[in-house]
PDB file of C-alpha atoms in Angstrom:
ATOM      1  CA  MET D 564      -0.002   0.003   0.000  1.00  0.00           C
ATOM      2  CA  ASP D 565       1.448   3.412  -0.869  1.00  0.00           C
ATOM      3  CA  ASP D 566       1.417   6.450   1.426  1.00  0.00           C
ATOM      4  CA  ARG D 567      -1.548   7.970  -0.327  1.00  0.00           C
ATOM      5  CA  ASP D 568      -3.709   4.875   0.234  1.00  0.00           C
ATOM      6  CA  HIS D 569      -2.534   4.583   3.847  1.00  0.00           C
ATOM      7  CA  THR D 570      -3.362   8.220   4.558  1.00  0.00           C
ATOM      8  CA  ALA D 571      -6.814   7.873   3.009  1.00  0.00           C
ATOM      9  CA  HIS D 572      -7.462   4.751   5.102  1.00  0.00           C
ATOM     10  CA  GLN D 573      -6.395   6.530   8.295  1.00  0.00           C
ATOM     11  CA  ALA D 574      -8.641   9.508   7.529  1.00  0.00           C
ATOM     12  CA  ASP D 575     -11.610   7.164   7.092  1.00  0.00           C
ATOM     13  CA  PRO D 576     -11.538   4.520   9.844  1.00  0.00           C
ATOM     14  CA  SER D 577     -15.048   3.328   8.937  1.00  0.00           C
ATOM     15  CA  GLY D 578     -13.696   2.083   5.615  1.00  0.00           C
ATOM     16  CA  ALA D 579     -16.361   4.039   3.738  1.00  0.00           C
ATOM     17  CA  GLN D 580     -13.943   5.260   1.072  1.00  0.00           C
ATOM     18  CA  GLU D 581     -12.676   1.746   0.378  1.00  0.00           C
ATOM     19  CA  LYS D 582     -16.209   0.363   0.278  1.00  0.00           C
ATOM     20  CA  ALA D 583     -17.271   3.212  -1.998  1.00  0.00           C
ATOM     21  CA  GLN D 584     -14.478   2.431  -4.440  1.00  0.00           C
ATOM     22  CA  GLU D 585     -15.417  -1.251  -4.402  1.00  0.00           C
ATOM     23  CA  HIS D 586     -19.052  -0.283  -5.010  1.00  0.00           C
ATOM     24  CA  ALA D 587     -18.090   2.035  -7.848  1.00  0.00           C
ATOM     25  CA  ALA D 588     -16.096  -0.779  -9.432  1.00  0.00           C
ATOM     26  CA  HIS D 589     -19.121  -3.070  -9.009  1.00  0.00           C
ATOM     27  CA  GLU D 590     -21.377  -0.439 -10.580  1.00  0.00           C
ATOM     28  CA  ASP D 591     -18.940  -0.136 -13.484  1.00  0.00           C
ATOM     29  CA  ASP D 592     -19.040  -3.889 -14.021  1.00  0.00           C
ATOM     30  CA  HIS D 593     -22.824  -3.960 -14.232  1.00  0.00           C
ATOM     31  CA  HIS D 594     -23.937  -0.469 -15.174  1.00  0.00           C
ATOM     32  CA  GLY D 595     -20.922   1.423 -16.487  1.00  0.00           C
ATOM     33  CA  ASP D 596     -20.827   3.522 -19.570  1.00  0.00           C
ATOM     34  CA  GLY D 597     -17.772   1.727 -20.892  1.00  0.00           C
ATOM     35  CA  ALA D 598     -15.486   4.622 -20.009  1.00  0.00           C
ATOM     36  CA  GLY D 599     -14.882   3.637 -16.383  1.00  0.00           C
ATOM     37  CA  GLY D 600     -17.671   5.795 -14.959  1.00  0.00           C
ATOM     38  CA  ALA D 601     -21.021   5.208 -13.347  1.00  0.00           C
ATOM     39  CA  SER D 602     -24.112   4.812 -15.486  1.00  0.00           C
ATOM     40  CA  TRP D 603     -26.531   7.650 -16.092  1.00  0.00           C
ATOM     41  CA  GLY D 604     -29.232   5.593 -14.360  1.00  0.00           C
ATOM     42  CA  THR D 605     -27.146   5.254 -11.211  1.00  0.00           C
ATOM     43  CA  ALA D 606     -26.379   8.976 -11.241  1.00  0.00           C
ATOM     44  CA  ALA D 607     -30.027   9.894 -11.818  1.00  0.00           C
ATOM     45  CA  LYS D 608     -31.177   7.664  -8.932  1.00  0.00           C
ATOM     46  CA  ALA D 609     -28.583   9.188  -6.608  1.00  0.00           C
ATOM     47  CA  THR D 610     -29.570  12.703  -7.683  1.00  0.00           C
ATOM     48  CA  ALA D 611     -33.286  11.977  -7.252  1.00  0.00           C
ATOM     49  CA  HIS D 612     -32.636  10.557  -3.769  1.00  0.00           C
ATOM     50  CA  CYS D 613     -30.700  13.640  -2.755  1.00  0.00           C
ATOM     51  CA  LEU D 614     -33.144  16.008  -4.442  1.00  0.00           C
ATOM     52  CA  THR D 615     -36.056  14.455  -2.529  1.00  0.00           C
ATOM     53  CA  GLY D 616     -34.547  15.404   0.813  1.00  0.00           C
ATOM     54  CA  CYS D 617     -33.522  18.820  -0.484  1.00  0.00           C
ATOM     55  CA  ALA D 618     -36.971  19.512  -1.899  1.00  0.00           C
ATOM     56  CA  ILE D 619     -38.735  18.566   1.331  1.00  0.00           C
ATOM     57  CA  GLY D 620     -36.433  20.822   3.343  1.00  0.00           C
ATOM     58  CA  GLU D 621     -36.510  23.697   0.918  1.00  0.00           C
ATOM     59  CA  ILE D 622     -40.281  23.657   0.469  1.00  0.00           C
ATOM     60  CA  LEU D 623     -40.751  23.486   4.233  1.00  0.00           C
ATOM     61  CA  GLY D 624     -38.363  26.416   4.715  1.00  0.00           C
ATOM     62  CA  MET D 625     -40.033  28.494   2.021  1.00  0.00           C
ATOM     63  CA  VAL D 626     -43.484  27.753   3.396  1.00  0.00           C
ATOM     64  CA  ILE D 627     -42.449  28.597   6.980  1.00  0.00           C
ATOM     65  CA  GLY D 628     -40.630  31.803   6.007  1.00  0.00           C
ATOM     66  CA  THR D 629     -43.408  32.946   3.687  1.00  0.00           C
ATOM     67  CA  ALA D 630     -46.157  32.112   6.176  1.00  0.00           C
ATOM     68  CA  LEU D 631     -44.328  34.040   8.921  1.00  0.00           C
ATOM     69  CA  LEU D 632     -43.931  36.997   6.525  1.00  0.00           C
ATOM     70  CA  TRP D 633     -40.145  36.872   6.772  1.00  0.00           C
ATOM     71  CA  SER D 634     -38.120  38.771   4.203  1.00  0.00           C
ATOM     72  CA  ASN D 635     -36.411  36.923   1.366  1.00  0.00           C
ATOM     73  CA  VAL D 636     -32.966  36.448   2.917  1.00  0.00           C
ATOM     74  CA  PRO D 637     -34.012  34.744   6.183  1.00  0.00           C
ATOM     75  CA  THR D 638     -36.555  32.652   4.298  1.00  0.00           C
ATOM     76  CA  MET D 639     -33.920  31.435   1.847  1.00  0.00           C
ATOM     77  CA  VAL D 640     -31.402  30.801   4.645  1.00  0.00           C
ATOM     78  CA  LEU D 641     -33.984  28.683   6.474  1.00  0.00           C
ATOM     79  CA  ALA D 642     -34.919  26.856   3.258  1.00  0.00           C
ATOM     80  CA  ILE D 643     -31.289  26.091   2.418  1.00  0.00           C
ATOM     81  CA  ALA D 644     -30.510  24.964   5.980  1.00  0.00           C
ATOM     82  CA  LEU D 645     -33.528  22.646   5.977  1.00  0.00           C
ATOM     83  CA  ALA D 646     -32.597  21.346   2.515  1.00  0.00           C
ATOM     84  CA  PHE D 647     -29.197  20.289   3.841  1.00  0.00           C
ATOM     85  CA  LEU D 648     -30.746  18.868   7.018  1.00  0.00           C
ATOM     86  CA  PHE D 649     -33.335  16.770   5.179  1.00  0.00           C
ATOM     87  CA  GLY D 650     -30.889  15.816   2.422  1.00  0.00           C
ATOM     88  CA  TYR D 651     -28.394  14.514   4.966  1.00  0.00           C
ATOM     89  CA  SER D 652     -31.115  12.872   7.070  1.00  0.00           C
ATOM     90  CA  PHE D 653     -32.217  10.589   4.204  1.00  0.00           C
ATOM     91  CA  THR D 654     -28.688   9.240   3.875  1.00  0.00           C
ATOM     92  CA  LEU D 655     -28.200   9.099   7.647  1.00  0.00           C
ATOM     93  CA  TYR D 656     -31.311   6.972   8.003  1.00  0.00           C
ATOM     94  CA  ALA D 657     -30.149   4.529   5.330  1.00  0.00           C
ATOM     95  CA  VAL D 658     -26.598   4.089   6.606  1.00  0.00           C
ATOM     96  CA  LEU D 659     -27.664   3.889  10.258  1.00  0.00           C
ATOM     97  CA  HIS D 660     -30.075   1.166   9.201  1.00  0.00           C
ATOM     98  CA  ALA D 661     -27.095  -0.618   7.591  1.00  0.00           C
ATOM     99  CA  GLY D 662     -25.436  -0.761  11.027  1.00  0.00           C
ATOM    100  CA  LEU D 663     -23.015   2.175  11.092  1.00  0.00           C
ATOM    101  CA  SER D 664     -22.430   4.109  14.281  1.00  0.00           C
ATOM    102  CA  LEU D 665     -23.853   7.633  14.394  1.00  0.00           C
ATOM    103  CA  LYS D 666     -20.380   9.161  14.036  1.00  0.00           C
ATOM    104  CA  ALA D 667     -19.523   6.997  11.016  1.00  0.00           C
ATOM    105  CA  ALA D 668     -22.989   7.600   9.516  1.00  0.00           C
ATOM    106  CA  ILE D 669     -22.544  11.365   9.783  1.00  0.00           C
ATOM    107  CA  ARG D 670     -19.180  11.120   8.003  1.00  0.00           C
ATOM    108  CA  VAL D 671     -20.733   9.026   5.243  1.00  0.00           C
ATOM    109  CA  ALA D 672     -23.665  11.442   4.830  1.00  0.00           C
ATOM    110  CA  LEU D 673     -21.348  14.441   4.640  1.00  0.00           C
ATOM    111  CA  ALA D 674     -19.120  12.708   2.087  1.00  0.00           C
ATOM    112  CA  ALA D 675     -22.057  11.414   0.081  1.00  0.00           C
ATOM    113  CA  ASP D 676     -24.275  14.469  -0.100  1.00  0.00           C
ATOM    114  CA  THR D 677     -22.433  17.739   0.483  1.00  0.00           C
ATOM    115  CA  VAL D 678     -21.387  18.468  -3.102  1.00  0.00           C
ATOM    116  CA  SER D 679     -24.703  17.268  -4.533  1.00  0.00           C
ATOM    117  CA  ILE D 680     -26.818  19.311  -2.118  1.00  0.00           C
ATOM    118  CA  ALA D 681     -24.628  22.393  -2.527  1.00  0.00           C
ATOM    119  CA  ILE D 682     -24.938  22.321  -6.320  1.00  0.00           C
ATOM    120  CA  MET D 683     -28.681  21.686  -6.163  1.00  0.00           C
ATOM    121  CA  GLU D 684     -29.231  24.528  -3.726  1.00  0.00           C
ATOM    122  CA  LEU D 685     -27.070  26.931  -5.700  1.00  0.00           C
ATOM    123  CA  VAL D 686     -28.842  26.160  -8.969  1.00  0.00           C
ATOM    124  CA  ASP D 687     -32.343  25.996  -7.501  1.00  0.00           C
ATOM    125  CA  ASN D 688     -31.986  29.272  -5.631  1.00  0.00           C
ATOM    126  CA  LEU D 689     -30.455  30.979  -8.661  1.00  0.00           C
ATOM    127  CA  VAL D 690     -33.485  29.944 -10.709  1.00  0.00           C
ATOM    128  CA  ILE D 691     -35.807  31.342  -8.050  1.00  0.00           C
ATOM    129  CA  ALA D 692     -33.784  34.555  -7.666  1.00  0.00           C
ATOM    130  CA  LEU D 693     -33.612  35.107 -11.432  1.00  0.00           C
ATOM    131  CA  THR D 694     -37.300  34.403 -12.082  1.00  0.00           C
ATOM    132  CA  PRO D 695     -38.988  37.825 -12.244  1.00  0.00           C
ATOM    133  CA  GLY D 696     -41.413  38.245  -9.344  1.00  0.00           C
ATOM    134  CA  ALA D 697     -40.707  34.848  -7.772  1.00  0.00           C
ATOM    135  CA  MET D 698     -39.000  36.301  -4.693  1.00  0.00           C
ATOM    136  CA  ASP D 699     -42.100  38.373  -3.920  1.00  0.00           C
ATOM    137  CA  ALA D 700     -44.670  35.687  -4.756  1.00  0.00           C
ATOM    138  CA  HIS D 701     -46.891  34.245  -2.032  1.00  0.00           C
ATOM    139  CA  LEU D 702     -47.735  30.634  -1.283  1.00  0.00           C
ATOM    140  CA  SER D 703     -51.016  30.975  -3.137  1.00  0.00           C
ATOM    141  CA  ASP D 704     -49.305  32.219  -6.311  1.00  0.00           C
ATOM    142  CA  GLY D 705     -48.603  29.855  -9.169  1.00  0.00           C
ATOM    143  CA  LEU D 706     -45.377  31.772  -9.779  1.00  0.00           C
ATOM    144  CA  PHE D 707     -44.095  30.757  -6.321  1.00  0.00           C
ATOM    145  CA  TRP D 708     -44.602  27.064  -7.037  1.00  0.00           C
ATOM    146  CA  SER D 709     -43.533  27.110 -10.695  1.00  0.00           C
ATOM    147  CA  ALA D 710     -40.256  28.884  -9.885  1.00  0.00           C
ATOM    148  CA  LEU D 711     -39.561  26.551  -6.968  1.00  0.00           C
ATOM    149  CA  LEU D 712     -40.411  23.352  -8.858  1.00  0.00           C
ATOM    150  CA  GLY D 713     -38.736  24.610 -12.030  1.00  0.00           C
ATOM    151  CA  GLY D 714     -35.610  25.259  -9.995  1.00  0.00           C
ATOM    152  CA  PHE D 715     -35.671  21.651  -8.794  1.00  0.00           C
ATOM    153  CA  VAL D 716     -35.905  20.386 -12.377  1.00  0.00           C
ATOM    154  CA  VAL D 717     -32.991  22.532 -13.529  1.00  0.00           C
ATOM    155  CA  ALA D 718     -30.982  21.518 -10.442  1.00  0.00           C
ATOM    156  CA  PHE D 719     -31.607  17.839 -11.194  1.00  0.00           C
ATOM    157  CA  PHE D 720     -30.258  18.160 -14.735  1.00  0.00           C
ATOM    158  CA  VAL D 721     -27.221  20.184 -13.623  1.00  0.00           C
ATOM    159  CA  THR D 722     -26.376  17.911 -10.680  1.00  0.00           C
ATOM    160  CA  THR D 723     -26.814  14.511 -12.344  1.00  0.00           C
ATOM    161  CA  PRO D 724     -23.632  14.751 -14.493  1.00  0.00           C
ATOM    162  CA  VAL D 725     -21.658  15.864 -11.441  1.00  0.00           C
ATOM    163  CA  ASN D 726     -22.965  12.884  -9.471  1.00  0.00           C
ATOM    164  CA  LYS D 727     -22.163  10.571 -12.403  1.00  0.00           C
ATOM    165  CA  TRP D 728     -18.594  11.827 -12.454  1.00  0.00           C
ATOM    166  CA  MET D 729     -18.211  11.557  -8.668  1.00  0.00           C
ATOM    167  CA  ILE D 730     -19.803   8.100  -8.336  1.00  0.00           C
ATOM    168  CA  GLY D 731     -17.575   6.812 -11.134  1.00  0.00           C
ATOM    169  CA  ARG D 732     -14.595   7.797  -9.001  1.00  0.00           C
ATOM    170  CA  GLY D 733     -15.907   6.310  -5.748  1.00  0.00           C
ATOM    171  CA  LYS D 734     -16.869   9.718  -4.347  1.00  0.00           C
ATOM    172  CA  GLY D 735     -20.154  11.426  -3.454  1.00  0.00           C
ATOM    173  CA  HIS D 736     -23.124   9.087  -3.422  1.00  0.00           C
ATOM    174  CA  ALA D 737     -20.883   6.079  -4.047  1.00  0.00           C
ATOM    175  CA  VAL D 738     -19.776   6.381  -0.417  1.00  0.00           C
ATOM    176  CA  ALA D 739     -23.329   5.818   0.808  1.00  0.00           C
ATOM    177  CA  HIS D 740     -24.160   3.226  -1.859  1.00  0.00           C
ATOM    178  CA  ALA D 741     -21.461   1.007  -0.360  1.00  0.00           C
ATOM    179  CA  TYR D 742     -23.905   0.399   2.511  1.00  0.00           C
ATOM    180  CA  HIS D 743     -26.947  -0.567   0.422  1.00  0.00           C
TER     181      HIS D 743
END
């Protein structure tokens, strides 16, 4: 084992990185695109899983902030915070169920979801911010919901190639998939 492998193993005592690389190799064997990467189907499933948690958190945050008549910035901060919380919680639930300790599960969730959630939130909130009138729309306005849901769609299509690239290298969602 070279120093680089040894250092990576020490930084990840749960073995998640090693398991993720094994899982990525397994995915390549059965679902790869022939170029050593993960399949589009695998990437889309991982993105949809992450987007589900993000969407629940973001919608809840937007609804709470809008209902409490908060201004745009605190509402978006709450929505983004809840998107991360719910996004991580979906992965935490799955890997805890697989038998990991809470500490190891938190590390796996952070490794699996941080980049994906961050990209989704950046893209989704940019769509909302750039949609004329969306920031001032109310819960009863179609514009509120179309901008929010449209942002999720755009975020899905922007994030899926990133997840494909990361999973193909044993990173991102591949870390959590090692426990499925």
